[in-house]
Amino acid sequence: MSRYLLLFLLNAPFVIVAITSSLIGYKLGKVSRRKFVLQVILWLIVLAGLAGAYSIYQFLFSQRLTESEPLSLFDVVQVTFIVYLLFKSSRHSFHQEALERRLKDLHQALSISTSEKK
Amino acid sequence: MSKPSKKKVALVIPAYNEGAVIKNVIRGLRKAFSASAYDCEIIVVDDGSRDDTARQAKAAGAKVISHILNTGSGGATATGLSYASQNDFDIATTSDADGQHAPEDVLKGVNVLAKGNIDLLIGSRLIDKAGMSKVKVLGNRGLSFITYLLFGINVTDSQSGLRVFSKRALSELKWKTSGYEFCSEMLWRAKQIGLTIHEYPIKAIYTDYSKAKGQNNWNAFHIVSILMKRRITELFSE
């Protein structure tokens, strides 16, 4: 199997899951339209980069803009890991923000309700 | 014919370790509003102080809401305004607990907001800079300029703690940051939800106490870094 195809197959699921969860968040009203569009654009750029990795490499090589070796298995693992980190950090940042918001609201409500009982 | 009912005004004072001066601040506000046409309640949000701020505020007759944890000025302000919104106040003000604002300026702000079609009124110390050191003027002007660059809001004093809120602002205005950076973020959120923002001149009273307690200009860098982070992450986060 071509290493470029392997790179695409390994990373495409992250992109699909990220776009799907953004779409679900948007449809459930948790994400604004602007943020949803920006996220989809970001992940489509990643997907385009993965799908066109071979053509991009060929173009850069023919224009003498790179002299690096063609994709190695190590490169595949490395790129997959970077995409995975991007995927995880995007999800964590969403969860962290939601938790911060809930904690803040809880603290606020608790302080007001405690002061009313005194 | 029945007399129109008085407008309910919440005077919110976020306070952290202000036990030495909070009594005087409350007394000053009470005196200024005593002859006014408003039904006022003074609400002190004690932001987890380690001194006797809550006790002193209660002794001076204020309603005290005590934070269990210290959250920062933005968190304490949010709690005070949330209380005002829940208790159906028509207007709310926020002012500093260190006595930096003249009670007459707070009353003036309430009068201006009550008359005009304004949702958020900011007391600007920089329209008339009397009493402010050059360093403070520079720091505040710098932060106002950065607020303009990041959020497109043109005000002279984006960091002023004296603010007056309409009923609509009380129910709709929410922000995410908890520290001093909330001053700029609040303006951004107000712009996002289409609130009308105006400024009016106030005087700043700097005593030795408030100078010792106040923010130094280095904090401005911290505020700017948080605001930039917030502006960038909001492009991508949910």
Coordinates of C-alpha atoms in Angstrom, one line a residue, chain B:
Chain B
M1 CA -53.8 58.3 40.5
S2 CA -51.1 56.2 42.0
K3 CA -47.5 57.5 42.2
P4 CA -45.1 55.7 39.9
S5 CA -43.0 53.2 41.9
K6 CA -39.4 54.1 42.5
K7 CA -36.7 52.5 40.3
K8 CA -34.9 49.7 42.1
V9 CA -31.1 50.3 41.9
A10 CA -28.5 47.8 43.0
L11 CA -25.2 49.3 44.0
V12 CA -22.7 46.5 43.6
I13 CA -19.3 46.7 45.2
P14 CA -16.9 43.8 44.5
A15 CA -14.4 43.7 47.3
Y16 CA -11.3 41.8 48.2
N17 CA -9.5 42.6 51.5
E18 CA -11.0 46.0 51.8
G19 CA -12.0 45.8 55.5
A20 CA -10.2 49.0 56.3
V21 CA -12.2 51.2 54.0
I22 CA -15.4 49.4 53.0
K23 CA -17.5 51.0 55.7
N24 CA -16.7 54.5 54.5
V25 CA -17.5 53.5 50.9
I26 CA -20.9 52.1 51.9
R27 CA -21.7 55.2 54.1
G28 CA -20.7 57.5 51.2
L29 CA -23.0 55.7 48.8
R30 CA -25.9 55.6 51.2
K31 CA -25.5 59.3 51.9
A32 CA -25.4 60.2 48.2
F33 CA -28.5 58.1 47.4
S34 CA -30.5 58.9 50.5
A35 CA -32.2 61.9 49.0
S36 CA -32.5 60.4 45.5
A37 CA -35.6 59.1 43.8
Y38 CA -34.3 55.5 43.8
D39 CA -35.0 52.5 45.9
C40 CA -31.4 51.3 46.5
E41 CA -29.7 48.3 47.9
I42 CA -25.9 48.1 48.5
I43 CA -24.5 44.7 47.6
V44 CA -21.0 43.9 48.6
V45 CA -19.5 40.8 47.0
D46 CA -16.8 39.7 49.3
D47 CA -14.4 37.8 47.0
G48 CA -13.0 35.4 49.5
S49 CA -11.3 38.1 51.5
R50 CA -8.8 37.1 54.3
D51 CA -9.7 40.1 56.4
D52 CA -13.0 41.3 57.9
T53 CA -14.4 42.9 54.8
A54 CA -17.7 40.9 55.0
R55 CA -18.2 41.7 58.7
Q56 CA -17.5 45.4 58.2
A57 CA -19.8 45.6 55.2
K58 CA -22.6 43.9 57.1
A59 CA -22.1 46.2 60.0
A60 CA -22.4 49.2 57.6
G61 CA -25.8 47.8 56.5
A62 CA -24.9 46.3 53.1
K63 CA -26.2 43.0 51.7
V64 CA -23.1 40.8 51.7
I65 CA -22.6 37.9 49.3
S66 CA -19.5 35.9 50.2
H67 CA -17.5 34.0 47.6
I68 CA -16.2 30.7 48.9
L69 CA -13.2 31.0 46.7
N70 CA -11.3 34.1 45.4
T71 CA -12.3 34.4 41.8
G72 CA -11.1 37.9 40.8
S73 CA -12.8 41.2 40.2
G74 CA -14.6 39.9 37.1
G75 CA -16.1 36.9 39.0
A76 CA -17.2 39.1 41.9
T77 CA -18.8 41.6 39.6
A78 CA -20.7 38.8 37.7
T79 CA -22.0 37.5 41.0
G80 CA -23.3 40.9 42.1
L81 CA -25.0 41.6 38.8
S82 CA -26.5 38.1 38.7
Y83 CA -28.0 38.8 42.1
A84 CA -29.4 42.1 40.8
S85 CA -30.8 40.4 37.8
Q86 CA -32.4 37.6 39.8
N87 CA -34.0 40.2 42.2
D88 CA -35.5 42.2 39.5
F89 CA -33.5 45.4 39.8
D90 CA -34.1 48.1 37.1
I91 CA -30.6 49.5 37.2
A92 CA -27.3 48.3 38.7
T93 CA -24.0 50.0 39.2
T94 CA -20.5 48.7 40.0
S95 CA -17.9 50.8 41.8
D96 CA -14.5 50.1 43.4
A97 CA -14.3 49.1 47.0
D98 CA -11.2 51.2 47.7
G99 CA -13.0 54.5 47.6
Q100 CA -11.6 55.5 44.3
H101 CA -15.0 56.7 43.0
A102 CA -17.0 59.6 44.3
P103 CA -20.5 58.5 45.4
E104 CA -21.9 61.6 43.6
D105 CA -20.5 60.2 40.3
V106 CA -22.3 56.9 40.9
L107 CA -25.6 58.8 41.4
K108 CA -24.9 60.9 38.3
G109 CA -24.4 57.8 36.3
V110 CA -27.7 56.3 37.5
N111 CA -29.4 59.6 36.6
V112 CA -27.9 59.6 33.1
L113 CA -28.8 56.0 32.4
A114 CA -32.4 56.4 33.8
K115 CA -33.0 59.3 31.4
G116 CA -31.4 58.1 28.2
N117 CA -31.6 55.1 25.9
I118 CA -28.4 53.6 27.2
D119 CA -27.6 50.0 28.3
L120 CA -24.1 50.3 29.6
L121 CA -22.6 53.5 30.9
I122 CA -19.0 53.8 31.7
G123 CA -17.5 56.3 34.1
S124 CA -14.4 57.6 32.4
R125 CA -11.6 58.9 34.5
L126 CA -9.8 60.0 31.3
I127 CA -12.2 62.6 30.0
D128 CA -11.0 64.8 32.8
K129 CA -7.7 63.4 33.9
A130 CA -7.4 65.5 37.1
G131 CA -6.0 63.4 40.0
M132 CA -4.5 60.7 37.8
S133 CA -0.7 60.2 37.5
K134 CA 0.8 60.2 34.1
V135 CA 1.8 56.6 34.5
K136 CA -1.9 55.6 35.2
V137 CA -3.1 57.7 32.3
L138 CA -0.6 56.0 30.0
G139 CA -1.5 52.5 31.3
N140 CA -5.3 53.1 30.9
R141 CA -4.9 54.7 27.5
G142 CA -2.8 51.8 26.3
L143 CA -5.4 49.2 27.5
S144 CA -8.2 51.2 25.9
F145 CA -6.2 51.3 22.6
I146 CA -5.6 47.5 22.8
T147 CA -9.3 47.0 23.5
Y148 CA -10.0 49.0 20.3
L149 CA -7.5 46.9 18.3
L150 CA -8.8 43.6 19.5
F151 CA -12.6 44.2 19.8
G152 CA -13.2 47.4 17.8
I153 CA -14.6 49.3 20.8
N154 CA -13.6 52.9 21.0
V155 CA -13.9 54.1 24.6
T156 CA -11.5 56.4 26.6
D157 CA -11.4 54.3 29.8
S158 CA -11.9 50.6 29.1
Q159 CA -10.7 49.7 32.6
S160 CA -13.0 51.8 34.7
G161 CA -14.7 50.0 37.5
L162 CA -17.6 52.5 37.7
R163 CA -20.2 51.2 35.3
V164 CA -24.0 51.5 35.2
F165 CA -26.2 48.8 33.7
S166 CA -29.7 48.8 32.3
K167 CA -32.2 46.0 33.0
R168 CA -31.5 44.6 29.6
A169 CA -27.7 44.6 30.2
L170 CA -28.3 42.9 33.6
S171 CA -30.2 40.0 32.1
E172 CA -28.2 39.6 28.8
L173 CA -24.6 40.6 29.5
K174 CA -22.3 37.7 30.4
W175 CA -18.5 37.3 30.1
K176 CA -16.0 34.5 30.6
T177 CA -12.9 36.0 32.2
S178 CA -12.6 36.4 36.0
G179 CA -9.7 38.8 36.5
Y180 CA -9.3 42.5 35.6
E181 CA -9.4 41.6 31.9
F182 CA -13.2 41.3 32.2
C183 CA -13.5 45.1 31.9
S184 CA -12.5 44.9 28.2
E185 CA -14.3 41.6 27.6
M186 CA -17.5 43.0 29.0
L187 CA -17.4 45.8 26.4
W188 CA -16.8 43.2 23.7
R189 CA -19.8 41.1 24.8
A190 CA -21.9 44.2 25.1
K191 CA -21.1 45.1 21.5
Q192 CA -21.8 41.5 20.4
I193 CA -25.3 41.5 21.8
G194 CA -26.0 45.0 20.5
L195 CA -26.1 47.0 23.8
T196 CA -25.8 50.8 23.6
I197 CA -22.5 51.9 25.3
H198 CA -21.8 55.4 26.4
E199 CA -19.3 57.2 28.7
Y200 CA -19.5 60.1 31.1
P201 CA -16.8 61.9 32.9
I202 CA -16.0 61.0 36.5
K203 CA -13.2 62.0 38.8
A204 CA -10.7 59.6 40.3
I205 CA -9.9 59.8 44.0
Y206 CA -6.5 58.3 44.7
T207 CA -5.6 58.1 48.4
D208 CA -2.4 56.5 49.8
Y209 CA -4.5 53.5 50.5
S210 CA -5.8 53.0 47.0
K211 CA -2.4 53.8 45.5
A212 CA -0.9 51.0 47.7
K213 CA -3.6 48.6 46.7
G214 CA -4.2 49.5 43.1
Q215 CA -3.0 47.8 40.0
N216 CA 0.5 48.5 38.7
N217 CA 1.1 48.9 35.0
W218 CA 2.8 45.6 34.7
N219 CA -0.5 44.0 35.2
A220 CA -1.5 45.5 31.9
F221 CA 0.7 43.0 30.1
H222 CA -1.0 40.1 31.9
I223 CA -4.4 41.6 30.9
V224 CA -3.4 42.0 27.3
S225 CA -2.0 38.4 27.0
I226 CA -5.3 37.0 28.4
L227 CA -7.4 39.2 26.1
M228 CA -5.4 38.2 23.0
K229 CA -5.7 34.5 24.0
R230 CA -9.4 34.9 24.4
R231 CA -9.8 36.7 21.1
I232 CA -7.8 34.0 19.2
T233 CA -9.2 30.9 20.9
E234 CA -12.7 32.1 20.4
L235 CA -12.2 31.8 16.7
F236 CA -11.9 28.1 17.0
S237 CA -13.4 26.9 20.3
E238 CA -17.0 26.0 20.7

